[in-house]
C-alpha cells in the first residue's frame, strides 16, 4: 500500500513557501503558492476559477484541490478557466458540456474560458487533460459536485466528470496535478473516492462503454440498452420498467493491466439464483420471458480481486436507490416480488472509500428482504 503523504492546504502553503513571481495568465489571474510532498518534491500548481450563478466570476484563483464554486447553495457553474504554472513543460486543455448546447466542439486551453457568461446556462460535465512535452510525467485529477449526487468520484486525464442526460447542474469543482501512481486520497485533507465521477444514462449514453467496468442491461419493452461505464446508470428511473438481464465486463488496460475478470449472478423471478455465475460479458437473466431481476451479486476474479473492490447498487421497485454493496454481497431484494429498475457499478482501488451514497439516503441498506 502507498504511504500517506503530507498534504498542505493552500493556507498553510502560503505561510511556508515562496510566492510565485508575476502573472501566469494574460487576463490577470495569478497563481499564489508552491506545493510539495513530504519528500520535498515540487509539483506544478494548477489554478482555476469558476463563473457561478448570480455571483459571477470568483475574484481569486483557487489552487491545488481546493473547492471552486459553491456547496449547498444550489448555484450552477456557468463557466471555468484553468491554468497550470509554467516551467514544468505541461499545459492544460479542457471542455465543458453546456445546457442545451452539449459538448463544446473545441477544447479551451491555458486560462481560456470554457462555458458561457450571461446566458444562464448550467455546466453539466467537464473533461480536463494535460498537454506539453512532460504531460506523461503527471496525472491531472478532478471531481465535481453535481446536483442531486453531491461530490462524485475523482477522475483523471480527460475522463468525463459530471452527468449526462439528466439536466443536472455542476455546482463545484476540485482539480489537482499529481505524479504518476499517486491518488488525491493519498494526501491528508482529501476525501472522496477514485472513479465513478460521471453518471450517464444507458438509454442514450455519451460514452462507449470503454471504462474500467462496463455493463449493459436488457430492459422491459426497450430491449438491450447501450453499454455504459464506471458508475453510470444502466436501466431506467421513474418508468416502472424491469431489468431482465445484464452483461458486465472489465477493461484490464484501465486497471493497470492487472490480470483477472468479473463474475456476477442474478436472482430472477421464479428461477431464483439457479443460473449460477456468469463471466466477462456473458448475459445473466432472461430475454423474452417477461421475468424481472430482483437481486444481483458481483465480484472480481484473479489478481484484480487483490487490488480492487467492485461496488454496485440498484434502483429497486418501491425502494428507489439502495445503498452500495461490494465484492459479492447481495444488492436488491428477495421475497418481496420487487423488480430491479437500474444499476450502477464502479471499480475502486483497495482501501479507498465507498462511492457517495447520494441520491440514496446515507446508510441505506443494499439488500432488503
Short mmCIF file of the C-alpha atoms (twelve columns), coordinates in Angstrom:
data_MODEL
# 
_entry.id   MODEL 
# 
loop_
_atom_site.group_PDB 
_atom_site.id 
_atom_site.type_symbol 
_atom_site.label_atom_id 
_atom_site.label_alt_id 
_atom_site.label_comp_id 
_atom_site.label_asym_id 
_atom_site.label_seq_id 
_atom_site.Cartn_x 
_atom_site.Cartn_y 
_atom_site.Cartn_z 
_atom_site.pdbx_PDB_model_num 
ATOM 1   C CA . UNK A 1   0.000   0.000   0.000   1 
ATOM 2   C CA . UNK A 2   1.173   3.532   -0.676  1 
ATOM 3   C CA . UNK A 3   2.321   5.574   2.321   1 
ATOM 4   C CA . UNK A 4   0.308   8.626   3.228   1 
ATOM 5   C CA . UNK A 5   1.945   11.858  2.176   1 
ATOM 6   C CA . UNK A 6   1.671   15.133  3.974   1 
ATOM 7   C CA . UNK A 7   -0.695  17.438  2.098   1 
ATOM 8   C CA . UNK A 8   -0.534  21.123  2.938   1 
ATOM 9   C CA . UNK A 9   -3.672  23.103  2.253   1 
ATOM 10  C CA . UNK A 10  -3.168  26.406  0.465   1 
ATOM 11  C CA . UNK A 11  -3.488  28.423  3.679   1 
ATOM 12  C CA . UNK A 12  -0.552  26.539  5.150   1 
ATOM 13  C CA . UNK A 13  1.419   26.659  1.915   1 
ATOM 14  C CA . UNK A 14  1.042   30.430  1.749   1 
ATOM 15  C CA . UNK A 15  2.837   30.691  5.084   1 
ATOM 16  C CA . UNK A 16  5.552   28.156  4.304   1 
ATOM 17  C CA . UNK A 17  6.616   28.621  0.712   1 
ATOM 18  C CA . UNK A 18  7.529   31.303  -1.805  1 
ATOM 19  C CA . UNK A 19  5.028   33.327  -3.747  1 
ATOM 20  C CA . UNK A 20  5.023   32.798  -7.485  1 
ATOM 21  C CA . UNK A 21  6.582   35.658  -9.395  1 
ATOM 22  C CA . UNK A 22  4.392   37.502  -11.888 1 
ATOM 23  C CA . UNK A 23  1.275   36.634  -13.736 1 
ATOM 24  C CA . UNK A 24  0.597   33.219  -15.190 1 
ATOM 25  C CA . UNK A 25  -2.465  34.276  -17.140 1 
ATOM 26  C CA . UNK A 26  -2.753  37.142  -19.545 1 
ATOM 27  C CA . UNK A 27  -6.146  38.130  -18.102 1 
ATOM 28  C CA . UNK A 28  -4.624  38.957  -14.747 1 
ATOM 29  C CA . UNK A 29  -5.346  35.801  -12.766 1 
ATOM 30  C CA . UNK A 30  -2.276  34.970  -10.686 1 
ATOM 31  C CA . UNK A 31  -1.033  31.796  -9.112  1 
ATOM 32  C CA . UNK A 32  -0.262  32.115  -5.411  1 
ATOM 33  C CA . UNK A 33  1.867   29.322  -3.988  1 
ATOM 34  C CA . UNK A 34  4.113   26.359  -4.475  1 
ATOM 35  C CA . UNK A 35  3.316   22.932  -3.101  1 
ATOM 36  C CA . UNK A 36  5.478   19.961  -2.190  1 
ATOM 37  C CA . UNK A 37  5.133   16.459  -0.837  1 
ATOM 38  C CA . UNK A 38  6.883   15.283  2.328   1 
ATOM 39  C CA . UNK A 39  9.954   14.218  0.320   1 
ATOM 40  C CA . UNK A 40  10.406  17.770  -0.899  1 
ATOM 41  C CA . UNK A 41  9.364   17.066  -4.483  1 
ATOM 42  C CA . UNK A 42  7.962   20.128  -6.170  1 
ATOM 43  C CA . UNK A 43  4.810   19.753  -8.270  1 
ATOM 44  C CA . UNK A 44  3.257   22.289  -10.646 1 
ATOM 45  C CA . UNK A 45  0.400   24.341  -9.302  1 
ATOM 46  C CA . UNK A 46  -2.939  24.197  -11.068 1 
ATOM 47  C CA . UNK A 47  -5.201  27.192  -10.652 1 
ATOM 48  C CA . UNK A 48  -8.836  27.579  -11.627 1 
ATOM 49  C CA . UNK A 49  -11.829 29.793  -11.112 1 
ATOM 50  C CA . UNK A 50  -15.497 29.463  -11.972 1 
ATOM 51  C CA . UNK A 51  -18.365 31.684  -13.007 1 
ATOM 52  C CA . UNK A 52  -21.176 30.994  -10.540 1 
ATOM 53  C CA . UNK A 53  -24.892 31.692  -10.945 1 
ATOM 54  C CA . UNK A 54  -25.829 35.123  -9.508  1 
ATOM 55  C CA . UNK A 55  -22.268 35.643  -8.227  1 
ATOM 56  C CA . UNK A 56  -20.280 35.952  -11.439 1 
ATOM 57  C CA . UNK A 57  -16.569 35.206  -11.690 1 
ATOM 58  C CA . UNK A 58  -14.762 34.335  -8.493  1 
ATOM 59  C CA . UNK A 59  -12.270 37.073  -7.684  1 
ATOM 60  C CA . UNK A 60  -9.347  34.817  -6.815  1 
ATOM 61  C CA . UNK A 61  -7.802  31.793  -8.374  1 
ATOM 62  C CA . UNK A 62  -8.387  28.536  -6.495  1 
ATOM 63  C CA . UNK A 63  -5.361  26.233  -6.195  1 
ATOM 64  C CA . UNK A 64  -4.479  22.570  -5.943  1 
ATOM 65  C CA . UNK A 65  -7.588  20.662  -4.961  1 
ATOM 66  C CA . UNK A 66  -9.466  23.344  -3.074  1 
ATOM 67  C CA . UNK A 67  -13.125 23.934  -3.923  1 
ATOM 68  C CA . UNK A 68  -14.177 26.406  -6.596  1 
ATOM 69  C CA . UNK A 69  -17.902 27.082  -6.782  1 
ATOM 70  C CA . UNK A 70  -20.461 26.536  -4.038  1 
ATOM 71  C CA . UNK A 71  -21.649 23.600  -1.947  1 
ATOM 72  C CA . UNK A 72  -25.185 23.540  -0.562  1 
ATOM 73  C CA . UNK A 73  -26.241 26.793  -2.206  1 
ATOM 74  C CA . UNK A 74  -27.950 25.318  -5.281  1 
ATOM 75  C CA . UNK A 75  -25.942 27.551  -7.630  1 
ATOM 76  C CA . UNK A 76  -24.920 26.373  -11.072 1 
ATOM 77  C CA . UNK A 77  -21.458 26.694  -12.548 1 
ATOM 78  C CA . UNK A 78  -21.652 28.549  -15.863 1 
ATOM 79  C CA . UNK A 79  -18.014 28.754  -16.970 1 
ATOM 80  C CA . UNK A 80  -14.476 27.864  -15.907 1 
ATOM 81  C CA . UNK A 81  -10.879 28.929  -16.519 1 
ATOM 82  C CA . UNK A 82  -7.892  26.658  -15.724 1 
ATOM 83  C CA . UNK A 83  -4.160  27.365  -15.780 1 
ATOM 84  C CA . UNK A 84  -1.030  25.357  -14.943 1 
ATOM 85  C CA . UNK A 85  2.054   27.037  -13.508 1 
ATOM 86  C CA . UNK A 86  4.687   27.468  -16.245 1 
ATOM 87  C CA . UNK A 87  8.139   25.961  -16.133 1 
ATOM 88  C CA . UNK A 88  7.245   22.278  -15.940 1 
ATOM 89  C CA . UNK A 89  6.660   21.513  -19.588 1 
ATOM 90  C CA . UNK A 90  2.926   20.990  -19.110 1 
ATOM 91  C CA . UNK A 91  -0.165  22.930  -20.076 1 
ATOM 92  C CA . UNK A 92  -3.854  22.181  -19.777 1 
ATOM 93  C CA . UNK A 93  -6.852  21.975  -22.050 1 
ATOM 94  C CA . UNK A 94  -10.486 21.396  -21.159 1 
ATOM 95  C CA . UNK A 95  -14.016 21.499  -22.472 1 
ATOM 96  C CA . UNK A 96  -17.468 21.529  -20.883 1 
ATOM 97  C CA . UNK A 97  -20.916 20.161  -21.584 1 
ATOM 98  C CA . UNK A 98  -23.299 23.122  -21.572 1 
ATOM 99  C CA . UNK A 99  -27.054 23.116  -21.047 1 
ATOM 100 C CA . UNK A 100 -28.919 22.926  -24.399 1 
ATOM 101 C CA . UNK A 101 -25.624 23.182  -26.322 1 
ATOM 102 C CA . UNK A 102 -23.878 19.928  -25.478 1 
ATOM 103 C CA . UNK A 103 -20.132 19.411  -25.585 1 
ATOM 104 C CA . UNK A 104 -18.035 22.292  -26.863 1 
ATOM 105 C CA . UNK A 105 -16.587 21.412  -30.236 1 
ATOM 106 C CA . UNK A 106 -13.151 22.858  -29.474 1 
ATOM 107 C CA . UNK A 107 -11.014 22.451  -26.382 1 
ATOM 108 C CA . UNK A 108 -10.072 25.586  -24.455 1 
ATOM 109 C CA . UNK A 109 -6.559  25.901  -23.081 1 
ATOM 110 C CA . UNK A 110 -4.325  27.661  -20.563 1 
ATOM 111 C CA . UNK A 111 -6.749  30.108  -18.972 1 
ATOM 112 C CA . UNK A 112 -9.285  30.488  -21.758 1 
ATOM 113 C CA . UNK A 113 -12.968 30.496  -20.822 1 
ATOM 114 C CA . UNK A 114 -14.991 27.316  -21.261 1 
ATOM 115 C CA . UNK A 115 -18.736 27.700  -20.841 1 
ATOM 116 C CA . UNK A 116 -20.928 30.784  -21.086 1 
ATOM 117 C CA . UNK A 117 -21.491 34.073  -19.315 1 
ATOM 118 C CA . UNK A 118 -24.758 35.988  -19.249 1 
ATOM 119 C CA . UNK A 119 -26.783 33.154  -20.783 1 
ATOM 120 C CA . UNK A 120 -27.932 31.408  -17.566 1 
ATOM 121 C CA . UNK A 121 -26.694 28.061  -18.893 1 
ATOM 122 C CA . UNK A 122 -25.518 25.394  -16.474 1 
ATOM 123 C CA . UNK A 123 -22.394 23.307  -16.927 1 
ATOM 124 C CA . UNK A 124 -23.290 19.620  -16.726 1 
ATOM 125 C CA . UNK A 125 -19.949 17.873  -17.277 1 
ATOM 126 C CA . UNK A 126 -16.267 18.591  -17.922 1 
ATOM 127 C CA . UNK A 127 -13.138 16.990  -19.357 1 
ATOM 128 C CA . UNK A 128 -9.608  18.137  -18.425 1 
ATOM 129 C CA . UNK A 129 -6.268  16.865  -19.741 1 
ATOM 130 C CA . UNK A 130 -2.632  17.890  -19.702 1 
ATOM 131 C CA . UNK A 131 -0.630  18.997  -22.736 1 
ATOM 132 C CA . UNK A 132 3.042   19.661  -23.341 1 
ATOM 133 C CA . UNK A 133 6.271   17.701  -23.554 1 
ATOM 134 C CA . UNK A 134 6.108   16.494  -19.947 1 
ATOM 135 C CA . UNK A 135 2.417   15.645  -19.820 1 
ATOM 136 C CA . UNK A 136 3.154   11.959  -19.282 1 
ATOM 137 C CA . UNK A 137 5.003   12.678  -16.034 1 
ATOM 138 C CA . UNK A 138 1.822   13.730  -14.237 1 
ATOM 139 C CA . UNK A 139 -1.872  12.993  -13.872 1 
ATOM 140 C CA . UNK A 140 -4.478  15.723  -13.584 1 
ATOM 141 C CA . UNK A 141 -7.281  14.647  -11.260 1 
ATOM 142 C CA . UNK A 142 -10.627 16.389  -10.843 1 
ATOM 143 C CA . UNK A 143 -14.019 15.830  -9.305  1 
ATOM 144 C CA . UNK A 144 -17.291 17.732  -9.341  1 
ATOM 145 C CA . UNK A 145 -20.215 18.423  -7.063  1 
ATOM 146 C CA . UNK A 146 -23.319 17.601  -9.138  1 
ATOM 147 C CA . UNK A 147 -26.933 18.439  -8.374  1 
ATOM 148 C CA . UNK A 148 -28.656 15.532  -6.574  1 
ATOM 149 C CA . UNK A 149 -25.493 13.399  -6.475  1 
ATOM 150 C CA . UNK A 150 -23.212 15.588  -4.394  1 
ATOM 151 C CA . UNK A 151 -19.479 15.022  -4.797  1 
ATOM 152 C CA . UNK A 152 -18.767 12.417  -7.454  1 
ATOM 153 C CA . UNK A 153 -15.530 10.414  -7.564  1 
ATOM 154 C CA . UNK A 154 -12.125 11.583  -8.759  1 
ATOM 155 C CA . UNK A 155 -11.331 11.020  -12.442 1 
ATOM 156 C CA . UNK A 156 -8.239  11.950  -14.439 1 
ATOM 157 C CA . UNK A 157 -6.662  12.807  -17.790 1 
ATOM 158 C CA . UNK A 158 -9.633  13.678  -19.991 1 
ATOM 159 C CA . UNK A 159 -12.265 11.394  -18.451 1 
ATOM 160 C CA . UNK A 160 -15.800 12.713  -18.151 1 
ATOM 161 C CA . UNK A 161 -16.830 14.249  -14.819 1 
ATOM 162 C CA . UNK A 162 -20.426 15.200  -14.103 1 
ATOM 163 C CA . UNK A 163 -23.674 13.909  -15.544 1 
ATOM 164 C CA . UNK A 164 -25.362 13.459  -18.919 1 
ATOM 165 C CA . UNK A 165 -28.991 13.281  -19.972 1 
ATOM 166 C CA . UNK A 166 -30.360 14.295  -16.569 1 
ATOM 167 C CA . UNK A 167 -30.440 18.123  -16.620 1 
ATOM 168 C CA . UNK A 168 -28.225 18.313  -13.511 1 
ATOM 169 C CA . UNK A 169 -26.016 21.314  -12.826 1 
ATOM 170 C CA . UNK A 170 -22.401 21.290  -11.745 1 
ATOM 171 C CA . UNK A 171 -22.064 23.257  -8.525  1 
ATOM 172 C CA . UNK A 172 -18.374 22.989  -7.595  1 
ATOM 173 C CA . UNK A 173 -15.084 21.501  -8.775  1 
ATOM 174 C CA . UNK A 174 -11.703 20.449  -7.372  1 
ATOM 175 C CA . UNK A 175 -8.594  19.948  -9.560  1 
ATOM 176 C CA . UNK A 176 -5.071  18.787  -8.711  1 
ATOM 177 C CA . UNK A 177 -1.935  17.665  -10.579 1 
ATOM 178 C CA . UNK A 178 -0.196  14.597  -9.148  1 
ATOM 179 C CA . UNK A 179 2.814   12.470  -10.012 1 
ATOM 180 C CA . UNK A 180 2.075   9.160   -11.667 1 
ATOM 181 C CA . UNK A 181 0.962   6.358   -9.296  1 
ATOM 182 C CA . UNK A 182 -0.418  8.817   -6.697  1 
ATOM 183 C CA . UNK A 183 -4.095  9.416   -5.914  1 
ATOM 184 C CA . UNK A 184 -5.613  12.548  -4.359  1 
ATOM 185 C CA . UNK A 185 -6.807  10.381  -1.479  1 
ATOM 186 C CA . UNK A 186 -3.162  9.637   -0.597  1 
ATOM 187 C CA . UNK A 187 -2.987  13.133  0.857   1 
ATOM 188 C CA . UNK A 188 -4.289  14.371  4.163   1 
ATOM 189 C CA . UNK A 189 -7.289  16.659  3.827   1 
ATOM 190 C CA . UNK A 190 -8.781  14.911  0.802   1 
ATOM 191 C CA . UNK A 191 -11.808 12.668  0.909   1 
ATOM 192 C CA . UNK A 192 -13.921 11.078  -1.796  1 
ATOM 193 C CA . UNK A 193 -13.218 8.040   -3.886  1 
ATOM 194 C CA . UNK A 194 -11.332 7.201   -7.061  1 
ATOM 195 C CA . UNK A 195 -13.618 6.537   -10.028 1 
ATOM 196 C CA . UNK A 196 -17.351 6.882   -10.520 1 
ATOM 197 C CA . UNK A 197 -17.050 10.524  -11.456 1 
ATOM 198 C CA . UNK A 198 -19.584 10.525  -14.301 1 
ATOM 199 C CA . UNK A 199 -23.230 9.447   -14.224 1 
ATOM 200 C CA . UNK A 200 -24.581 8.744   -17.686 1 
ATOM 201 C CA . UNK A 201 -27.884 7.187   -18.727 1 
ATOM 202 C CA . UNK A 202 -27.827 3.901   -20.642 1 
ATOM 203 C CA . UNK A 203 -30.675 4.812   -22.969 1 
ATOM 204 C CA . UNK A 204 -28.611 7.498   -24.687 1 
ATOM 205 C CA . UNK A 205 -25.025 7.374   -23.384 1 
ATOM 206 C CA . UNK A 206 -22.291 9.796   -24.351 1 
ATOM 207 C CA . UNK A 207 -19.660 7.140   -23.606 1 
ATOM 208 C CA . UNK A 208 -18.967 3.913   -25.468 1 
ATOM 209 C CA . UNK A 209 -18.628 1.565   -22.520 1 
ATOM 210 C CA . UNK A 210 -14.832 1.543   -22.572 1 
ATOM 211 C CA . UNK A 211 -14.258 2.316   -18.907 1 
ATOM 212 C CA . UNK A 212 -12.706 0.139   -16.215 1 
ATOM 213 C CA . UNK A 213 -16.013 -1.691  -15.805 1 
ATOM 214 C CA . UNK A 214 -18.750 -1.596  -18.442 1 
ATOM 215 C CA . UNK A 215 -22.246 -3.043  -18.330 1 
ATOM 216 C CA . UNK A 216 -25.388 -3.352  -20.411 1 
ATOM 217 C CA . UNK A 217 -28.902 -4.220  -19.296 1 
ATOM 218 C CA . UNK A 218 -31.906 -5.679  -21.075 1 
ATOM 219 C CA . UNK A 219 -34.915 -3.589  -20.086 1 
ATOM 220 C CA . UNK A 220 -38.621 -4.379  -20.325 1 
ATOM 221 C CA . UNK A 221 -40.061 -3.141  -23.652 1 
ATOM 222 C CA . UNK A 222 -36.760 -1.446  -24.620 1 
ATOM 223 C CA . UNK A 223 -34.544 -4.493  -25.028 1 
ATOM 224 C CA . UNK A 224 -30.781 -4.142  -24.805 1 
ATOM 225 C CA . UNK A 225 -29.553 -0.726  -23.767 1 
ATOM 226 C CA . UNK A 226 -26.190 0.691   -24.771 1 
ATOM 227 C CA . UNK A 227 -23.059 -0.042  -22.781 1 
ATOM 228 C CA . UNK A 228 -22.174 2.400   -20.017 1 
ATOM 229 C CA . UNK A 229 -19.189 2.528   -17.672 1 
ATOM 230 C CA . UNK A 230 -17.843 3.385   -14.246 1 
ATOM 231 C CA . UNK A 231 -20.851 4.413   -12.192 1 
ATOM 232 C CA . UNK A 232 -23.168 5.476   -14.989 1 
ATOM 233 C CA . UNK A 233 -26.791 4.338   -14.843 1 
ATOM 234 C CA . UNK A 234 -27.999 1.376   -16.871 1 
ATOM 235 C CA . UNK A 235 -31.753 0.934   -16.808 1 
ATOM 236 C CA . UNK A 236 -34.498 3.459   -16.209 1 
ATOM 237 C CA . UNK A 237 -35.842 5.580   -13.367 1 
ATOM 238 C CA . UNK A 238 -39.464 6.538   -12.864 1 
ATOM 239 C CA . UNK A 239 -40.739 4.436   -15.773 1 
ATOM 240 C CA . UNK A 240 -41.657 1.252   -13.908 1 
ATOM 241 C CA . UNK A 241 -39.592 -0.918  -16.276 1 
ATOM 242 C CA . UNK A 242 -37.942 -4.093  -15.022 1 
ATOM 243 C CA . UNK A 243 -34.386 -5.176  -15.696 1 
ATOM 244 C CA . UNK A 244 -34.448 -8.616  -17.305 1 
ATOM 245 C CA . UNK A 245 -30.771 -9.348  -17.967 1 
ATOM 246 C CA . UNK A 246 -27.306 -7.856  -17.553 1 
ATOM 247 C CA . UNK A 247 -23.845 -8.265  -19.074 1 
ATOM 248 C CA . UNK A 248 -20.701 -6.951  -17.364 1 
ATOM 249 C CA . UNK A 249 -17.062 -6.757  -18.481 1 
ATOM 250 C CA . UNK A 250 -13.805 -5.177  -17.340 1 
ATOM 251 C CA . UNK A 251 -11.109 -3.397  -19.310 1 
ATOM 252 C CA . UNK A 252 -7.810  -4.511  -17.821 1 
ATOM 253 C CA . UNK A 253 -5.948  -1.758  -19.663 1 
ATOM 254 C CA . UNK A 254 -7.840  0.722   -17.464 1 
ATOM 255 C CA . UNK A 255 -6.813  -1.232  -14.361 1 
ATOM 256 C CA . UNK A 256 -3.023  -1.110  -14.660 1 
ATOM 257 C CA . UNK A 257 -3.114  -4.239  -16.856 1 
ATOM 258 C CA . UNK A 258 -3.678  -6.423  -13.795 1 
ATOM 259 C CA . UNK A 259 -4.970  -9.841  -14.799 1 
ATOM 260 C CA . UNK A 260 -8.417  -11.074 -13.838 1 
ATOM 261 C CA . UNK A 261 -12.044 -10.598 -14.749 1 
ATOM 262 C CA . UNK A 262 -15.506 -10.184 -13.300 1 
ATOM 263 C CA . UNK A 263 -18.202 -12.655 -12.241 1 
ATOM 264 C CA . UNK A 264 -21.862 -11.999 -11.480 1 
ATOM 265 C CA . UNK A 265 -25.084 -13.830 -10.739 1 
ATOM 266 C CA . UNK A 266 -28.678 -12.621 -10.694 1 
ATOM 267 C CA . UNK A 267 -31.811 -13.585 -8.800  1 
ATOM 268 C CA . UNK A 268 -34.509 -13.982 -11.453 1 
ATOM 269 C CA . UNK A 269 -38.272 -14.059 -10.886 1 
ATOM 270 C CA . UNK A 270 -39.422 -17.705 -10.366 1 
ATOM 271 C CA . UNK A 271 -35.912 -19.043 -11.111 1 
ATOM 272 C CA . UNK A 272 -34.022 -17.598 -8.160  1 
ATOM 273 C CA . UNK A 273 -30.209 -17.878 -8.257  1 
ATOM 274 C CA . UNK A 274 -30.358 -21.045 -10.352 1 
ATOM 275 C CA . UNK A 275 -28.392 -19.695 -13.332 1 
ATOM 276 C CA . UNK A 276 -25.147 -19.608 -11.375 1 
ATOM 277 C CA . UNK A 277 -22.210 -17.290 -12.060 1 
ATOM 278 C CA . UNK A 278 -21.607 -15.643 -15.430 1 
ATOM 279 C CA . UNK A 279 -18.288 -14.182 -16.525 1 
ATOM 280 C CA . UNK A 280 -16.784 -11.375 -18.595 1 
ATOM 281 C CA . UNK A 281 -19.652 -10.155 -20.772 1 
ATOM 282 C CA . UNK A 282 -21.961 -13.181 -20.760 1 
ATOM 283 C CA . UNK A 283 -25.644 -12.397 -20.143 1 
ATOM 284 C CA . UNK A 284 -27.213 -13.204 -16.790 1 
ATOM 285 C CA . UNK A 285 -31.011 -13.223 -16.631 1 
ATOM 286 C CA . UNK A 286 -33.573 -13.836 -19.339 1 
ATOM 287 C CA . UNK A 287 -34.845 -12.294 -22.551 1 
ATOM 288 C CA . UNK A 288 -38.339 -12.639 -23.956 1 
ATOM 289 C CA . UNK A 289 -39.754 -14.325 -20.859 1 
ATOM 290 C CA . UNK A 290 -41.054 -11.277 -19.019 1 
ATOM 291 C CA . UNK A 291 -39.030 -12.145 -15.903 1 
ATOM 292 C CA . UNK A 292 -37.714 -9.453  -13.604 1 
ATOM 293 C CA . UNK A 293 -34.293 -9.335  -11.977 1 
ATOM 294 C CA . UNK A 294 -34.717 -8.996  -8.224  1 
ATOM 295 C CA . UNK A 295 -31.135 -9.042  -6.913  1 
ATOM 296 C CA . UNK A 296 -27.523 -9.304  -8.061  1 
ATOM 297 C CA . UNK A 297 -24.075 -10.269 -6.767  1 
ATOM 298 C CA . UNK A 298 -20.835 -9.143  -8.459  1 
ATOM 299 C CA . UNK A 299 -17.222 -9.988  -7.679  1 
ATOM 300 C CA . UNK A 300 -13.795 -9.603  -9.264  1 
ATOM 301 C CA . UNK A 301 -11.662 -12.607 -10.148 1 
ATOM 302 C CA . UNK A 302 -7.955  -13.296 -10.410 1 
ATOM 303 C CA . UNK A 303 -5.428  -10.680 -9.345  1 
ATOM 304 C CA . UNK A 304 -7.965  -7.900  -9.823  1 
ATOM 305 C CA . UNK A 305 -9.662  -9.048  -6.628  1 
ATOM 306 C CA . UNK A 306 -6.407  -8.445  -4.730  1 
ATOM 307 C CA . UNK A 307 -6.034  -4.835  -5.839  1 
ATOM 308 C CA . UNK A 308 -9.559  -3.540  -6.402  1 
ATOM 309 C CA . UNK A 309 -13.055 -3.594  -4.916  1 
ATOM 310 C CA . UNK A 310 -16.180 -3.676  -7.071  1 
ATOM 311 C CA . UNK A 311 -19.061 -1.606  -5.730  1 
ATOM 312 C CA . UNK A 312 -22.612 -1.755  -7.099  1 
ATOM 313 C CA . UNK A 313 -26.084 -0.597  -6.203  1 
ATOM 314 C CA . UNK A 314 -29.557 -0.988  -7.637  1 
ATOM 315 C CA . UNK A 315 -32.724 1.009   -8.052  1 
ATOM 316 C CA . UNK A 316 -35.467 -1.291  -6.749  1 
ATOM 317 C CA . UNK A 317 -39.223 -1.023  -7.181  1 
ATOM 318 C CA . UNK A 318 -40.808 0.886   -4.265  1 
ATOM 319 C CA . UNK A 319 -37.453 1.470   -2.527  1 
ATOM 320 C CA . UNK A 320 -35.617 3.583   -5.099  1 
ATOM 321 C CA . UNK A 321 -31.820 3.658   -4.920  1 
ATOM 322 C CA . UNK A 322 -30.470 1.281   -2.315  1 
ATOM 323 C CA . UNK A 323 -27.045 1.504   -0.680  1 
ATOM 324 C CA . UNK A 324 -23.774 0.282   -2.153  1 
ATOM 325 C CA . UNK A 325 -22.860 -3.404  -1.951  1 
ATOM 326 C CA . UNK A 326 -19.394 -4.751  -2.754  1 
ATOM 327 C CA . UNK A 327 -17.371 -7.845  -3.567  1 
ATOM 328 C CA . UNK A 328 -20.077 -10.481 -3.929  1 
ATOM 329 C CA . UNK A 329 -22.607 -9.298  -1.361  1 
ATOM 330 C CA . UNK A 330 -26.271 -9.126  -2.393  1 
ATOM 331 C CA . UNK A 331 -27.831 -5.952  -3.815  1 
ATOM 332 C CA . UNK A 332 -31.597 -5.825  -4.329  1 
ATOM 333 C CA . UNK A 333 -34.483 -7.604  -2.635  1 
ATOM 334 C CA . UNK A 334 -35.735 -11.118 -2.004  1 
ATOM 335 C CA . UNK A 335 -39.161 -12.489 -1.121  1 
ATOM 336 C CA . UNK A 336 -40.831 -9.176  -1.949  1 
ATOM 337 C CA . UNK A 337 -41.574 -9.575  -5.686  1 
ATOM 338 C CA . UNK A 338 -39.835 -6.262  -6.452  1 
ATOM 339 C CA . UNK A 339 -38.166 -5.598  -9.781  1 
ATOM 340 C CA . UNK A 340 -34.746 -4.055  -10.297 1 
ATOM 341 C CA . UNK A 341 -35.047 -0.975  -12.486 1 
ATOM 342 C CA . UNK A 342 -31.481 0.341   -12.774 1 
ATOM 343 C CA . UNK A 343 -27.921 -0.354  -11.672 1 
ATOM 344 C CA . UNK A 344 -24.584 1.410   -11.141 1 
ATOM 345 C CA . UNK A 345 -21.214 -0.361  -10.936 1 
ATOM 346 C CA . UNK A 346 -17.773 1.059   -10.172 1 
ATOM 347 C CA . UNK A 347 -14.316 -0.421  -9.517  1 
ATOM 348 C CA . UNK A 348 -12.237 1.293   -6.828  1 
ATOM 349 C CA . UNK A 349 -8.671  0.634   -5.600  1 
ATOM 350 C CA . UNK A 350 -8.480  -1.425  -2.426  1 
ATOM 351 C CA . UNK A 351 -8.680  0.645   0.720   1 
ATOM 352 C CA . UNK A 352 -10.488 3.587   -0.855  1 
ATOM 353 C CA . UNK A 353 -13.831 4.832   0.437   1 
ATOM 354 C CA . UNK A 354 -17.173 3.698   -0.945  1 
ATOM 355 C CA . UNK A 355 -18.801 5.989   -3.520  1 
ATOM 356 C CA . UNK A 356 -21.028 8.834   -2.410  1 
ATOM 357 C CA . UNK A 357 -24.378 7.460   -1.134  1 
ATOM 358 C CA . UNK A 358 -26.456 10.142  -2.859  1 
ATOM 359 C CA . UNK A 359 -29.157 10.032  -4.123  1 
ATOM 360 C CA . UNK A 360 -29.859 7.182   -1.682  1 
ATOM 361 C CA . UNK A 361 -30.119 8.085   1.982   1 
ATOM 362 C CA . UNK A 362 -26.765 7.833   3.814   1 
ATOM 363 C CA . UNK A 363 -26.526 4.402   5.387   1 
ATOM 364 C CA . UNK A 364 -29.231 2.915   3.193   1 
ATOM 365 C CA . UNK A 365 -29.191 -0.887  3.042   1 
ATOM 366 C CA . UNK A 366 -28.013 -2.560  -0.155  1 
ATOM 367 C CA . UNK A 367 -30.272 -5.576  0.349   1 
ATOM 368 C CA . UNK A 368 -33.882 -5.699  1.567   1 
ATOM 369 C CA . UNK A 369 -35.506 -8.996  2.467   1 
# 
